[in-house]
Coordinates of C-alpha atoms in Angstrom, one line a residue:
X1 CA 44.8 115.8 139.5
X2 CA 42.2 114.1 137.8
X3 CA 43.4 114.5 134.5
X4 CA 46.3 112.4 135.1
X5 CA 44.0 109.8 136.3
X6 CA 42.0 109.7 133.9
X7 CA 45.5 109.8 131.4
X8 CA 46.9 107.1 133.3
X9 CA 43.9 104.7 133.5
X10 CA 43.1 105.4 129.4
X11 CA 46.9 104.3 129.3
X12 CA 46.8 100.9 131.2
X13 CA 43.5 100.4 129.4
X14 CA 44.9 100.1 126.4
X15 CA 47.8 98.1 126.8
X16 CA 44.9 95.3 128.6
X17 CA 41.5 96.0 128.9
X18 CA 39.5 92.9 131.6
X19 CA 36.5 94.4 129.7
X20 CA 37.3 93.5 126.6
X21 CA 39.6 90.9 126.9
X22 CA 42.0 92.7 124.7
X23 CA 45.8 93.6 125.1
X24 CA 47.4 96.3 122.9
X25 CA 43.7 96.8 121.3
X26 CA 43.2 93.8 119.5
X27 CA 41.7 90.2 121.3
X28 CA 43.5 86.6 121.4
X29 CA 41.9 85.2 118.2
X30 CA 42.8 88.8 116.2
X31 CA 46.6 88.4 117.6
X32 CA 47.0 84.8 116.5
X33 CA 44.9 85.7 113.1
X34 CA 47.7 88.4 112.7
X35 CA 50.9 86.6 113.6
X36 CA 49.8 83.7 111.2
X37 CA 49.7 85.6 108.2
X38 CA 52.8 87.6 108.9
X39 CA 54.4 83.8 110.1
X40 CA 53.4 82.8 106.4
X41 CA 53.9 86.0 104.1
X42 CA 57.3 86.1 105.7
X43 CA 57.3 82.6 104.8
X44 CA 57.0 83.2 101.7
X45 CA 59.5 85.4 101.3
X46 CA 62.3 83.7 103.1
X47 CA 61.6 80.7 100.4
X48 CA 61.7 82.8 97.4
X49 CA 64.8 84.5 98.3
X50 CA 66.2 80.8 99.4
X51 CA 65.1 79.6 95.7
X52 CA 66.4 82.0 94.1
X53 CA 70.1 82.2 95.6
X54 CA 69.8 78.0 95.6
X55 CA 69.2 78.9 91.4
X56 CA 71.3 80.5 91.0
X57 CA 74.5 79.3 93.1
X58 CA 73.6 75.6 90.6
X59 CA 74.7 78.1 88.3
X60 CA 77.7 79.0 89.1
X61 CA 81.0 77.0 89.0
X62 CA 83.7 76.7 91.9
X63 CA 86.0 76.5 90.2
X64 CA 85.8 79.2 87.2
X65 CA 84.0 82.9 86.8
X66 CA 80.7 81.9 84.7
X67 CA 81.3 85.1 82.4
X68 CA 85.0 86.7 82.0
X69 CA 83.8 88.4 78.6
X70 CA 85.2 91.4 80.6
X71 CA 87.6 90.3 82.1
X72 CA 91.3 92.2 80.4
X73 CA 94.2 91.0 79.3
X74 CA 96.8 90.4 82.1
X75 CA 98.2 92.8 84.3
X76 CA 102.1 93.4 84.4
X77 CA 103.3 93.9 88.0
X78 CA 106.7 94.2 89.9
X79 CA 108.6 93.9 93.2
X80 CA 109.6 96.1 94.8
X81 CA 106.0 97.8 95.0
X82 CA 106.6 101.8 95.6
X83 CA 103.9 104.5 95.8
X84 CA 103.1 106.2 92.8
X85 CA 106.2 104.1 91.3
X86 CA 108.8 105.8 92.1
X87 CA 111.9 104.5 92.9
X88 CA 114.5 106.6 95.2
X89 CA 117.4 105.6 97.1
X90 CA 121.1 106.7 97.3
X91 CA 124.0 103.8 96.7
X92 CA 125.2 104.9 100.1
X93 CA 122.6 105.2 102.4
X94 CA 121.4 101.4 103.5
X95 CA 117.8 103.0 104.8
X96 CA 116.7 104.3 101.4
X97 CA 116.4 100.8 100.3
X98 CA 115.6 98.5 102.5
X99 CA 112.2 99.0 101.9
X100 CA 113.2 98.0 99.2
X101 CA 114.9 94.7 99.4
X102 CA 112.3 93.6 102.4
X103 CA 109.6 93.4 100.1
X104 CA 111.6 91.5 97.1
X105 CA 113.0 88.7 100.5
X106 CA 109.4 88.5 101.1
X107 CA 108.0 88.0 97.5
X108 CA 110.4 85.4 96.8
X109 CA 110.1 83.1 100.0
X110 CA 107.0 81.3 99.1
X111 CA 109.8 80.7 95.9
X112 CA 112.6 78.7 97.3
X113 CA 113.0 75.2 96.9
X114 CA 111.9 74.1 100.5
X115 CA 108.9 75.3 99.5
X116 CA 108.2 73.7 96.8
X117 CA 110.1 70.1 97.9
X118 CA 106.1 68.0 98.2
X119 CA 105.8 66.0 95.6
X120 CA 102.1 65.8 95.6
X121 CA 102.2 69.4 94.7
X122 CA 104.5 70.6 92.5
X123 CA 106.4 68.9 89.7
X124 CA 109.2 70.1 87.4
X125 CA 107.7 71.6 84.2
X126 CA 111.1 71.8 82.5
X127 CA 114.4 74.3 82.0
X128 CA 113.4 75.6 78.7
X129 CA 110.1 76.8 77.6
X130 CA 107.3 74.6 76.5
X131 CA 103.8 74.6 75.6
X132 CA 100.8 74.7 77.9
X133 CA 101.1 72.3 80.6
X134 CA 97.4 70.5 80.6
X135 CA 96.3 69.7 83.5
X136 CA 92.4 68.4 82.4
X137 CA 89.3 70.2 82.5
X138 CA 88.1 72.9 85.1
X139 CA 85.1 71.2 86.1
X140 CA 86.3 67.2 85.9
X141 CA 87.0 65.2 89.0
X142 CA 90.4 64.9 89.1
X143 CA 90.5 67.7 91.9
X144 CA 93.4 69.8 93.3
X145 CA 96.3 69.7 90.5
X146 CA 100.2 69.8 91.0
X147 CA 102.0 72.7 90.2
X148 CA 105.3 73.6 88.1
X149 CA 108.5 74.7 90.3
X150 CA 109.6 77.8 90.0
X151 CA 113.1 78.0 92.2
X152 CA 114.0 81.4 93.0
X153 CA 117.7 80.3 91.8
X154 CA 116.7 80.3 87.8
X155 CA 116.4 84.6 89.4
X156 CA 120.3 84.1 89.3
X157 CA 122.2 88.0 90.2
X158 CA 118.7 88.7 91.3
X159 CA 117.6 85.5 93.6
X160 CA 118.9 87.1 96.8
X161 CA 121.5 84.4 97.2
X162 CA 124.8 85.9 96.0
X163 CA 123.6 89.9 96.3
X164 CA 121.5 90.2 99.6
X165 CA 120.1 93.8 98.2
X166 CA 119.4 92.9 94.6
X167 CA 121.9 95.5 93.4
X168 CA 120.6 98.4 95.0
X169 CA 123.8 99.2 97.0
X170 CA 125.7 99.9 93.9
X171 CA 123.1 101.4 91.8
X172 CA 122.3 98.0 89.8
X173 CA 119.2 97.5 90.9
X174 CA 116.8 94.4 90.5
X175 CA 112.8 94.4 89.3
X176 CA 111.2 91.1 90.1
X177 CA 108.2 90.9 87.4
X178 CA 104.9 88.2 86.7
X179 CA 101.8 88.7 84.8
X180 CA 98.8 88.8 86.9
X181 CA 97.0 85.3 87.5
X182 CA 93.3 84.9 85.5
X183 CA 91.8 81.7 85.5
X184 CA 92.3 79.2 82.7
X185 CA 93.8 82.2 80.3
X186 CA 96.3 80.9 78.1
X187 CA 98.8 84.0 76.7
X188 CA 99.4 83.2 73.0
X189 CA 103.4 83.9 72.3
X190 CA 104.2 86.1 69.6
X191 CA 103.2 84.6 66.4
X192 CA 106.1 85.9 64.3
X193 CA 109.3 89.0 65.6
X194 CA 107.8 91.4 63.6
X195 CA 105.7 92.3 66.8
X196 CA 108.7 92.2 69.2
X197 CA 111.5 95.5 69.5
X198 CA 114.2 95.6 67.4
X199 CA 116.1 95.0 70.3
X200 CA 114.9 91.4 71.1
X201 CA 114.5 89.8 67.4
X202 CA 117.9 87.7 67.8
X203 CA 117.3 86.9 71.2
X204 CA 112.9 85.4 71.5
X205 CA 112.4 82.0 71.4
X206 CA 108.9 80.1 70.9
X207 CA 106.7 79.2 73.8
X208 CA 107.8 82.3 76.1
X209 CA 106.6 85.5 76.3
X210 CA 108.5 88.4 76.3
X211 CA 109.6 90.9 78.2
X212 CA 111.2 94.2 77.2
X213 CA 112.3 97.4 78.7
X214 CA 112.7 100.8 77.4
X215 CA 113.6 104.4 78.2
X216 CA 110.0 105.9 78.5
X217 CA 111.3 109.2 76.3
X218 CA 113.0 108.5 73.4
X219 CA 115.8 110.9 74.1
X220 CA 116.9 109.4 77.0
X221 CA 117.2 106.1 75.6
X222 CA 121.3 106.6 76.3
X223 CA 120.5 107.2 79.8
X224 CA 119.3 103.8 80.8
X225 CA 121.6 101.1 79.4
X226 CA 122.0 97.7 79.7
X227 CA 119.2 96.3 80.7
X228 CA 119.3 92.5 81.7
X229 CA 116.7 89.7 81.8
X230 CA 117.2 87.0 83.6
X231 CA 114.6 83.9 84.7
X232 CA 113.7 80.8 82.0
X233 CA 114.2 82.8 78.5
X234 CA 113.7 86.6 78.6
X235 CA 109.6 86.3 80.0
X236 CA 107.3 83.8 80.6
X237 CA 107.4 80.2 79.5
X238 CA 104.3 78.6 78.7
X239 CA 104.5 75.5 80.9
X240 CA 103.1 77.0 83.7
X241 CA 99.7 77.6 82.6
X242 CA 96.7 77.5 82.2
X243 CA 96.6 78.6 86.2
X244 CA 93.2 76.3 87.7
X245 CA 92.4 78.2 90.6
X246 CA 93.2 78.8 93.8
X247 CA 90.8 75.8 94.6
X248 CA 92.2 73.4 92.6
X249 CA 95.4 74.8 92.5
X250 CA 96.4 76.5 96.5
X251 CA 100.1 76.5 95.4
X252 CA 100.2 77.3 92.5
X253 CA 103.5 79.6 91.6
X254 CA 103.3 82.1 88.7
X255 CA 106.6 81.9 86.9
X256 CA 109.2 85.0 87.6
X257 CA 111.2 86.8 85.7
X258 CA 113.6 89.6 87.2
X259 CA 114.8 92.8 84.8
X260 CA 118.8 94.2 86.3
X261 CA 119.4 98.0 85.2
X262 CA 123.3 97.5 85.0
X263 CA 123.9 101.3 84.4
X264 CA 121.2 104.3 84.6
X265 CA 122.1 107.6 84.8
X266 CA 122.9 108.9 88.3
X267 CA 121.3 111.4 90.0
X268 CA 118.6 111.5 87.2
X269 CA 115.1 110.6 87.2
X270 CA 114.4 107.9 85.1
X271 CA 111.7 106.7 83.5
X272 CA 111.5 103.9 82.0
X273 CA 108.2 101.3 80.4
X274 CA 108.1 97.8 80.5
X275 CA 106.2 95.6 78.1
X276 CA 105.7 92.0 77.3
X277 CA 104.5 91.0 73.8
X278 CA 101.4 88.4 73.4
X279 CA 99.3 87.1 70.3
X280 CA 96.3 87.9 73.6
X281 CA 97.7 90.5 75.1
X282 CA 96.9 94.7 74.9
X283 CA 97.6 97.5 76.2
X284 CA 94.7 100.1 77.2
X285 CA 95.6 103.9 78.4
X286 CA 93.3 104.1 80.6
X287 CA 94.8 100.8 82.4
X288 CA 98.5 101.3 82.7
X289 CA 99.4 97.8 83.7
X290 CA 97.8 96.1 81.0
X291 CA 100.5 94.1 79.6
X292 CA 103.2 96.3 80.8
X293 CA 103.9 99.5 83.6
X294 CA 106.2 102.1 83.7
X295 CA 108.3 103.9 86.6
X296 CA 110.7 106.1 87.3
X297 CA 113.7 105.7 89.3
X298 CA 116.6 108.1 90.5
X299 CA 119.6 106.5 91.5
X300 CA 121.7 109.0 93.9
X301 CA 125.1 109.3 94.1

């Protein structure tokens, strides 16, 4: 019993020693010194941290990444999206392609004319491919820049105005394709026809990044059928570039190309590759979306 009392007394004495005027083993003066030390110590650490962050922020642009030397050429992406880029549907079953149709509908909403009627944000940049639309340097004090209008009606049969199912109900599906955004990137058109597939030599026009789709396997080429391209030419016109970033061009819409497969062989898994062609657009085996994409399409009769 006395041991418990002694133990209790030792614990209480450690918290407050009335004889030595100590709290937790330290006098008031000792506590004042150690608290002052740690306040100064951690204050200096916080100051160093804040100072380095501020110094870093002074070197970073609000409009453009400081280093873009490791940014790959733009990826090529498509809508609708599907798991593993595989499209399987039946013309007679609306539910089998409804998700694809809904995906395109949602994607094209910003491209409706009523969404681009503000003259303070949008301007017409011509109906034929032209050279880049320069809107000043990124760091210039011009502020928010206008963007070129791109009305979905340009996509014709794949615009959704006359065909609400984008061709899926008749086995002639559309894909809506875009080049992914890179701040201040200027895609360069092919220097000559020699770098283009023979199929688009006659249709290619300047100031355009052309796109072409073909069978992934040469022996399946006859099963793909004709492919139509809708947009401003059969590619991406240069006047929509460069892109100035979300801060300066929050309303920016990149140009689109609609691809319509007119007669893919039914009940056959078709492998298709689509590629864009430009002087500064490369391809990589490690990144299958860099400058191109592959899809599988199975249309059930």
